[in-house]
mmCIF file of C-alpha atoms in Angstrom:
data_model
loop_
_atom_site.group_PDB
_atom_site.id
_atom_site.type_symbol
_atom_site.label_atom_id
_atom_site.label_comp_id
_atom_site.label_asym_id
_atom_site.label_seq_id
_atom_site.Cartn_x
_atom_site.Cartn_y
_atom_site.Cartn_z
ATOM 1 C CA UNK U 1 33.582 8.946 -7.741
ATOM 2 C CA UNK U 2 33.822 11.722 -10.043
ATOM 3 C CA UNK U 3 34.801 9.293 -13.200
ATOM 4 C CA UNK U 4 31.551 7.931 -11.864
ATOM 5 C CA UNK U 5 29.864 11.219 -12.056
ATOM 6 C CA UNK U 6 31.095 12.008 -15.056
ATOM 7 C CA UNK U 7 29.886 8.831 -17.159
ATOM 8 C CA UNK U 8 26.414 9.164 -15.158
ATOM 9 C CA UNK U 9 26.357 12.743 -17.132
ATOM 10 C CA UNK U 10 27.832 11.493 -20.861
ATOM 11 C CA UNK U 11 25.368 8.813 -20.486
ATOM 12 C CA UNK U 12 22.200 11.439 -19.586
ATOM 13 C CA UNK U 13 22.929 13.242 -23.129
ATOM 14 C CA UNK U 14 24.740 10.909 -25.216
ATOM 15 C CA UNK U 15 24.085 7.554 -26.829
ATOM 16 C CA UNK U 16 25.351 4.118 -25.981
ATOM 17 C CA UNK U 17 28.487 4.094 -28.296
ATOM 18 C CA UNK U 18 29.659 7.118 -26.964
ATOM 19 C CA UNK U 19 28.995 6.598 -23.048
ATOM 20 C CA UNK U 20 30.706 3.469 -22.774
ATOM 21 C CA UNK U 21 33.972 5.144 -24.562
ATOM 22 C CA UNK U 22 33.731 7.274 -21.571
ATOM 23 C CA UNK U 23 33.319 4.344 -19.184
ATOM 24 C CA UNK U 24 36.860 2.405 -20.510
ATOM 25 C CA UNK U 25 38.310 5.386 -20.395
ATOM 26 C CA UNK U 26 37.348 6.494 -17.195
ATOM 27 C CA UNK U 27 37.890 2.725 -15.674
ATOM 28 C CA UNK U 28 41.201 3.391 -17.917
ATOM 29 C CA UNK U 29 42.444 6.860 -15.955
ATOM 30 C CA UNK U 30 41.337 5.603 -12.558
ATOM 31 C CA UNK U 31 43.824 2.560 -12.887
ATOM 32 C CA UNK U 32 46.354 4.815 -15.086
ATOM 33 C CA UNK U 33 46.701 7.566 -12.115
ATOM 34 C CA UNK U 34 45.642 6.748 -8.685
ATOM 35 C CA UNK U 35 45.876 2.414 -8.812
ATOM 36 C CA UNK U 36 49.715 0.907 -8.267
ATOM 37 C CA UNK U 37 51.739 0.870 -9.286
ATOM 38 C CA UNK U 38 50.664 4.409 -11.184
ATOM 39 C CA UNK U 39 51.530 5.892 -14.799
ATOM 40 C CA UNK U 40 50.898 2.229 -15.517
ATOM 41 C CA UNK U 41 48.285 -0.216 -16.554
ATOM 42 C CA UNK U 42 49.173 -3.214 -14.539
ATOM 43 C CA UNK U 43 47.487 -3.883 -11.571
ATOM 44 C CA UNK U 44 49.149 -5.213 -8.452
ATOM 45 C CA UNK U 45 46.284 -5.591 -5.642
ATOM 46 C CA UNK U 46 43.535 -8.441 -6.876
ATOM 47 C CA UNK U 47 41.289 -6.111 -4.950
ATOM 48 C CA UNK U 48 41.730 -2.943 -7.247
ATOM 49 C CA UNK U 49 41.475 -5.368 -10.177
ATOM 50 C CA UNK U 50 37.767 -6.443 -8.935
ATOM 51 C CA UNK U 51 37.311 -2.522 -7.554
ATOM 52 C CA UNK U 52 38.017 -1.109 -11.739
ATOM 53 C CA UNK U 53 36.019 -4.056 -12.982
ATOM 54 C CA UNK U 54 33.330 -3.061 -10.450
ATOM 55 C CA UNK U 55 33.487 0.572 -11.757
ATOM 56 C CA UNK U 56 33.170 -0.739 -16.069
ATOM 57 C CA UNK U 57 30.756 -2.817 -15.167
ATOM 58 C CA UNK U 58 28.452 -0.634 -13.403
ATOM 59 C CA UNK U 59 29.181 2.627 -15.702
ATOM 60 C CA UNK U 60 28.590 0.341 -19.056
ATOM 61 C CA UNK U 61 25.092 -0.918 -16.743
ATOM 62 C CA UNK U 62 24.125 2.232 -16.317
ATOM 63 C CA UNK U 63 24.922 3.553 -19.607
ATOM 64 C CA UNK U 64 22.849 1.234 -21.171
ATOM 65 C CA UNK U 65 19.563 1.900 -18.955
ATOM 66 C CA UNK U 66 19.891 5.373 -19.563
ATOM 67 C CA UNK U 67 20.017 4.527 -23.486
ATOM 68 C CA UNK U 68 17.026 2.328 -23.166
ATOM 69 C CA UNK U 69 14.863 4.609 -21.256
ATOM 70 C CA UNK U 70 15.602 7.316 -24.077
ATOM 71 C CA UNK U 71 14.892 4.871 -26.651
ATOM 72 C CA UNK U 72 11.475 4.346 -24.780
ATOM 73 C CA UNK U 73 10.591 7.928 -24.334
ATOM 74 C CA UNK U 74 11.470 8.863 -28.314
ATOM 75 C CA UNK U 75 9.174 6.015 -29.286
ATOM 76 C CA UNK U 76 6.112 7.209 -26.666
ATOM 77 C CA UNK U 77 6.452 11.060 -27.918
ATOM 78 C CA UNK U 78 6.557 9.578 -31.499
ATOM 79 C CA UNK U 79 3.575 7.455 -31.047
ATOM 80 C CA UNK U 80 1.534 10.159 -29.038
ATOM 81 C CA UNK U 81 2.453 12.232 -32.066
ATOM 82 C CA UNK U 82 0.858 10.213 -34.315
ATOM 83 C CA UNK U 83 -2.185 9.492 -32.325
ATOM 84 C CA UNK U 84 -3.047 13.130 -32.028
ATOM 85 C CA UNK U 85 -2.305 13.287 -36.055
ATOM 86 C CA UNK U 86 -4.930 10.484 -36.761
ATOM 87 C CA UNK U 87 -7.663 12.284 -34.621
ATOM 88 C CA UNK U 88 -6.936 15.727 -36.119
ATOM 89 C CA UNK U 89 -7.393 13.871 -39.755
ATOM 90 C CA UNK U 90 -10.136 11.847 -38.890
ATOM 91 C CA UNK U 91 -11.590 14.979 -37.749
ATOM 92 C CA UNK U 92 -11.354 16.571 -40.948
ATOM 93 C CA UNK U 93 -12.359 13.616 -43.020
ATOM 94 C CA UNK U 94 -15.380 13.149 -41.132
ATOM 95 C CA UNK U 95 -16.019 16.861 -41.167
ATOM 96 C CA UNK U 96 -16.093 17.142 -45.019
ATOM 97 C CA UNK U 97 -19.471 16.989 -46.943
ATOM 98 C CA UNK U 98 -20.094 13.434 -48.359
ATOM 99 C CA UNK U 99 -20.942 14.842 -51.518
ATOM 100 C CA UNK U 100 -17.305 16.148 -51.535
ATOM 101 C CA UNK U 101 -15.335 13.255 -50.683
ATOM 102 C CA UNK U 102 -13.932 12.280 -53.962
ATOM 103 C CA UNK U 103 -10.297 12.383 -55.484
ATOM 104 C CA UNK U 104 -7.931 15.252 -54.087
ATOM 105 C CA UNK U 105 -10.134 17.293 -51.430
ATOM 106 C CA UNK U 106 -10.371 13.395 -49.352
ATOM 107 C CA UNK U 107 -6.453 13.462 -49.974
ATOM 108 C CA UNK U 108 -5.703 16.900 -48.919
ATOM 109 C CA UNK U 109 -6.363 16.768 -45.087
ATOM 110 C CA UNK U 110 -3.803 13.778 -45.071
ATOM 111 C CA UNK U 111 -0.931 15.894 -47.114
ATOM 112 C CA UNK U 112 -1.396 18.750 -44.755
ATOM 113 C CA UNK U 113 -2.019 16.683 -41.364
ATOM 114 C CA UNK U 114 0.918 14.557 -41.978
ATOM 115 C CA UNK U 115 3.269 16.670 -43.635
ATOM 116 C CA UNK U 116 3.475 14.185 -46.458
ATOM 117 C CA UNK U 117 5.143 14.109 -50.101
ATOM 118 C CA UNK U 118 2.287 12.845 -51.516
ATOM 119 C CA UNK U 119 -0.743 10.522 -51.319
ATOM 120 C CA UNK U 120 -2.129 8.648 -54.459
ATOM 121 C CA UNK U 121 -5.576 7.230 -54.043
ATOM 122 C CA UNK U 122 -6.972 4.447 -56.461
ATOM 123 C CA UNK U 123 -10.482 3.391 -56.544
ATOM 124 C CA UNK U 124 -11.316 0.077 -57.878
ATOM 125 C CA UNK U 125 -14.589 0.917 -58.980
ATOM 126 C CA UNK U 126 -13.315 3.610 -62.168
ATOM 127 C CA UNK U 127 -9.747 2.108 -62.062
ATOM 128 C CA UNK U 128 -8.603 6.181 -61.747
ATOM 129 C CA UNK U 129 -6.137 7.195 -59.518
ATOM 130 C CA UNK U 130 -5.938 10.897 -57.532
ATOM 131 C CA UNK U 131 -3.203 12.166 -56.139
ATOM 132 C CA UNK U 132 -1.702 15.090 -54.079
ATOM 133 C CA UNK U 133 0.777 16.832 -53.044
ATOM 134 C CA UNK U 134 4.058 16.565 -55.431
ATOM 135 C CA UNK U 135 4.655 12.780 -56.058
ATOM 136 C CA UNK U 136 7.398 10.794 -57.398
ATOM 137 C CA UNK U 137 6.992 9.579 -60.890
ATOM 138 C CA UNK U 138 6.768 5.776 -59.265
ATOM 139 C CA UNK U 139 4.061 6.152 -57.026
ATOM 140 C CA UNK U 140 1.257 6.093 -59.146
ATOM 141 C CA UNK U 141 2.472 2.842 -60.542
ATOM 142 C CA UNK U 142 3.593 1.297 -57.521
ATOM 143 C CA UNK U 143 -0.227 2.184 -56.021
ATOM 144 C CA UNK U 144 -1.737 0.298 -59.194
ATOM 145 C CA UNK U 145 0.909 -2.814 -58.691
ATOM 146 C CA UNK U 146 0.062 -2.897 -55.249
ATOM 147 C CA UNK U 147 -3.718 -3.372 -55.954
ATOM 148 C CA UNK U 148 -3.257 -5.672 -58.805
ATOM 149 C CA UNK U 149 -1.498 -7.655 -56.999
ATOM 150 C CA UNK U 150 -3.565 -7.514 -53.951
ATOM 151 C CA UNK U 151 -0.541 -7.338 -51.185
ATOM 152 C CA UNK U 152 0.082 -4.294 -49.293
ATOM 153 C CA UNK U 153 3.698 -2.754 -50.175
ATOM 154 C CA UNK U 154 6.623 -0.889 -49.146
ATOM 155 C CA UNK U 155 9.409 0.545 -50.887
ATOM 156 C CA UNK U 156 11.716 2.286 -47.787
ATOM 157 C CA UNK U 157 14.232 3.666 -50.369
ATOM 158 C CA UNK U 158 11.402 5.679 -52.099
ATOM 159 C CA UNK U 159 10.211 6.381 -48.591
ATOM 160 C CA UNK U 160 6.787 4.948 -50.510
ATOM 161 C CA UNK U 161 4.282 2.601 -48.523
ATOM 162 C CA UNK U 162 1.130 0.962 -49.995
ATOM 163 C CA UNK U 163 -1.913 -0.557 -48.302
ATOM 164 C CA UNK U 164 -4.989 -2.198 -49.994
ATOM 165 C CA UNK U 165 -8.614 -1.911 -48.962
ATOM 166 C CA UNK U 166 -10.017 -4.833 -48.341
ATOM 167 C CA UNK U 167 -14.072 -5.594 -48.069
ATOM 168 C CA UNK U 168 -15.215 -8.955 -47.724
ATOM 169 C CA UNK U 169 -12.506 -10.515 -48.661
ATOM 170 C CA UNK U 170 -12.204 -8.290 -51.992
ATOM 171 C CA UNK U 171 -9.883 -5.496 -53.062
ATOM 172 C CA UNK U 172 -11.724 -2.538 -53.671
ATOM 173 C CA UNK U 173 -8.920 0.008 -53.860
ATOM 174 C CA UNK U 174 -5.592 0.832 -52.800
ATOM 175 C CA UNK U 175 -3.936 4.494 -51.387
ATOM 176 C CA UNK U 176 0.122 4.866 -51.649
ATOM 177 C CA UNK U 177 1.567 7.369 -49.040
ATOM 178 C CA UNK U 178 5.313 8.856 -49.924
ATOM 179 C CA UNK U 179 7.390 10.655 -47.442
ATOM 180 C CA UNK U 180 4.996 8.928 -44.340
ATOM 181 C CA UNK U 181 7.035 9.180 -40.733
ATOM 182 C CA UNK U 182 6.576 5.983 -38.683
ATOM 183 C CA UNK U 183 4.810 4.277 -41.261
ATOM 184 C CA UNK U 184 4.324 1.056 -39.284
ATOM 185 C CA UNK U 185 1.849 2.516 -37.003
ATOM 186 C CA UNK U 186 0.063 5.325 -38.516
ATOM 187 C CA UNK U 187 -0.254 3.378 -42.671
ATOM 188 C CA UNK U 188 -2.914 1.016 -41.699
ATOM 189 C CA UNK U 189 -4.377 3.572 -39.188
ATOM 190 C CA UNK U 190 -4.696 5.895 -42.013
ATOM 191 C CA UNK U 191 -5.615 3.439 -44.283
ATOM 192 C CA UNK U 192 -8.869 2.602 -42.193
ATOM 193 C CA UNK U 193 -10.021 6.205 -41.760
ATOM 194 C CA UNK U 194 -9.765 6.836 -45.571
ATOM 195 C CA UNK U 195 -12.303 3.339 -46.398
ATOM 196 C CA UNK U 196 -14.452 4.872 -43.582
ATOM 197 C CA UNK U 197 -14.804 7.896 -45.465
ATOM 198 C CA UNK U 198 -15.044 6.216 -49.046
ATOM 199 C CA UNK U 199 -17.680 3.881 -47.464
ATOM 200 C CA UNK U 200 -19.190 7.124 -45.561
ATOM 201 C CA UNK U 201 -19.577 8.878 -49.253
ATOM 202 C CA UNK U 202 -21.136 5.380 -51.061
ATOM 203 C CA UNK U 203 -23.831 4.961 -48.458
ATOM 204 C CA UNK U 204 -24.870 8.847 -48.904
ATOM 205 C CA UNK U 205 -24.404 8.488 -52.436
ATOM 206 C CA UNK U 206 -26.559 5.362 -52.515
ATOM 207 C CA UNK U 207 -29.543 6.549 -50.076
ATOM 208 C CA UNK U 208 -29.179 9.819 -52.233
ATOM 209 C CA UNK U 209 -30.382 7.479 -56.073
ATOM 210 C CA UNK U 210 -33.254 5.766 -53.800
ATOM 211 C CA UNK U 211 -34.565 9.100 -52.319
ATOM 212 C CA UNK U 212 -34.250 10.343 -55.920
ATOM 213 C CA UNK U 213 -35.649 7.147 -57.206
ATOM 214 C CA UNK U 214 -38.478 7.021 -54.879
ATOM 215 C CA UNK U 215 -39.354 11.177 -55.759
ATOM 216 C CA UNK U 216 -39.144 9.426 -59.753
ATOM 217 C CA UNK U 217 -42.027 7.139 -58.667
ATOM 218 C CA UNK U 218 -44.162 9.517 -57.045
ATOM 219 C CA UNK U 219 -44.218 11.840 -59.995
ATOM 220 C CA UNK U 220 -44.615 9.449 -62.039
ATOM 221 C CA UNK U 221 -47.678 7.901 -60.142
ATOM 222 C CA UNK U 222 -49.122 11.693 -59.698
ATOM 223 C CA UNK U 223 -48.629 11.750 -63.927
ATOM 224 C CA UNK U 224 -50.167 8.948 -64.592
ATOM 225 C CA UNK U 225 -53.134 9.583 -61.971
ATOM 226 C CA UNK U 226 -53.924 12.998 -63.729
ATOM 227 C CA UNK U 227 -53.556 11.442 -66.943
ATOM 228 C CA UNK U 228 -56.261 8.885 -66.068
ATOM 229 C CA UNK U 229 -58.653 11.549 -64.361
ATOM 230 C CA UNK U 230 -58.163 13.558 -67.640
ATOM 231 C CA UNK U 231 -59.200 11.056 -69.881
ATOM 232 C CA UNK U 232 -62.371 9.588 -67.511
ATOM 233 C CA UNK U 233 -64.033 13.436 -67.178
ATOM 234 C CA UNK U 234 -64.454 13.522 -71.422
ATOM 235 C CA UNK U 235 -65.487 10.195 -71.813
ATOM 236 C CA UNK U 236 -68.326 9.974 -68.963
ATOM 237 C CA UNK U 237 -69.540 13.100 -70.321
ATOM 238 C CA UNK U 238 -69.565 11.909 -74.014
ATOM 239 C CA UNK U 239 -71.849 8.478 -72.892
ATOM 240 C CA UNK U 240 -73.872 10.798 -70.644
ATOM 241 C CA UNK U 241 -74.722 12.822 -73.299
ATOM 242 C CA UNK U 242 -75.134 9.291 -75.950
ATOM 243 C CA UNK U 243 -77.273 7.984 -73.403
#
C-alpha cells in the first residue's frame, strides 16, 4: 500500500516517464523484500505473480490518467490565455481612430498584447511592408514570399508564422508574426481581427472621399449659381436700359 501511495504522489507532480520508473521499481521492491522467497526476484506463489502484476498494472494506469488530465488542464489554461489575449487586442484595435490605423500604431497593440518579437504587416494595395517590434532579418521576406505565393506559412525554427488575407477569393495582404506562443490557435484568430480593422479603416476612408466629394459638388454648384446670378443682374439691366 504505501509503494501504492507513493507512485499515486510521483505521478500527481511528475510526468509519465518518470512515474512509471517509480511504478517498476516499486512493483520491483515489493517482490525484492516482502514476496518469497525474499532478497530475490523469483517468484514462487502464481498468486503473488498476478498480485505484483496487479500492482504495475494499476500504478502505470494510473500514472498515465494523471499525465493526461495535466496535459488537458495545460492546454485549457493555455487556450483561456489566449482567448482573453484576443479580446484585450481586439479591444484595442477597435478602440483606435480609423484615421490612425495604418502601418506600426495597428501593429503595436499586437507586440505588446502578445508579448511578441515582432509583427510585419504587408498591404497589397502599396506593396509596403510595416513592421514592429525587433524582427529577424527574414521576416520581412518571408511575409512578401508568403503573399506572392498566396499560401499561408510557417517556419517553427525561426519561431516565424505567416497568414494571408484573403477577400473574395483574392490576396489582398499578408501579416508575419515571430516569436507567437500557440500559434495554431491564436495566428488565424489574429489574423481576422487585423483585416477587420484594415477593412474598418477603408470603409471610413472611403465614406470620408464621398462626404468630401459630395461638399466638392455643393461648392461647386453654389459657384457656379452665383456666377450665373452675377452675370444675369448686368445684362437685364443693360437691355432694360437699350430698350
Amino acid at each position: 500500500l504505501l509503494y501504492l501511495v507513493t507512485v499515486i504522489l510521483q505521478a500527481l507532480d511528475g510526468g509519465f516517464p518518470e512515474a512509471a520508473i517509480v511504478s517498476v521499481l516499486a512493483t520491483a521492491g515489493l517482490d525484492y523484500f516482502f514476496i518469497e522467497p525474499r532478497f530475490t526476484f523469483n517468484v514462487g506463489d502464481p498468486l503473488d505473480a498476478v498480485t505484483l502484476a496487479c500492482l504495475l498494472l494499476v500504478s502505470l494506469v494510473i500514472t498515465k490518467i494523471q499525465d493526461r488530465s495535466r496535459k488537458r488542464a495545460s492546454e485549457s489554461r493555455l487556450q483561456r490565455n489566449s482567448m482573453e489575449s484576443l479580446y484585450q487586442a481586439g479591444q484595442e484595435l477597435l478602440s483606435l481612430a480609423p484615421s490612425a490605423v495604418a502601418g506600426p500604431a495597428l501593429l503595436e497593440p499586437l507586440v505588446s498584447v502578445f508579448d511578441l518579437s515582432a509583427v510585419c504587416l504587408l498591404d497589397a494595395a502599396t506593396l509596403e511592408c510595416h513592421t514592429a517590434g525587433h524582427p529577424q532579418t527574414t521576416l520581412t521576406a518571408k511575409t512578401r514570399e508568403a503573399f506572392h505565393s498566396g499560401k499561408d506559412a510557417a517556419y517553427p525554427d525561426l519561431q516565424i508564422v505567416v497568414h494571408c488575407f484573403r477577400s473574395r477569393n483574392t490576396v489582398s495582404g499578408a501579416i508575419g508574426f515571430e516569436g507567437l506562443r500557440n500559434a495554431e490557435l491564436t495566428a488565424p484568430a489574429l489574423t481576422a481581427l487585423v483585416a477587420a480593422a484594415l477593412e474598418r479603416a477603408q470603409a471610413f476612408r472611403s465614406a470620408t472621399a464621398a462626404a468630401a466629394h459630395a461638399q466638392a459638388e455643393m461648392l461647386r454648384s453654389a459657384i457656379l449659381d452665383a456666377l450665373a446670378h452675377e452675370f444675369k443682374t448686368p445684362l437685364a439691366t443693360i437691355l432694360t436700359a437699350a430698350g
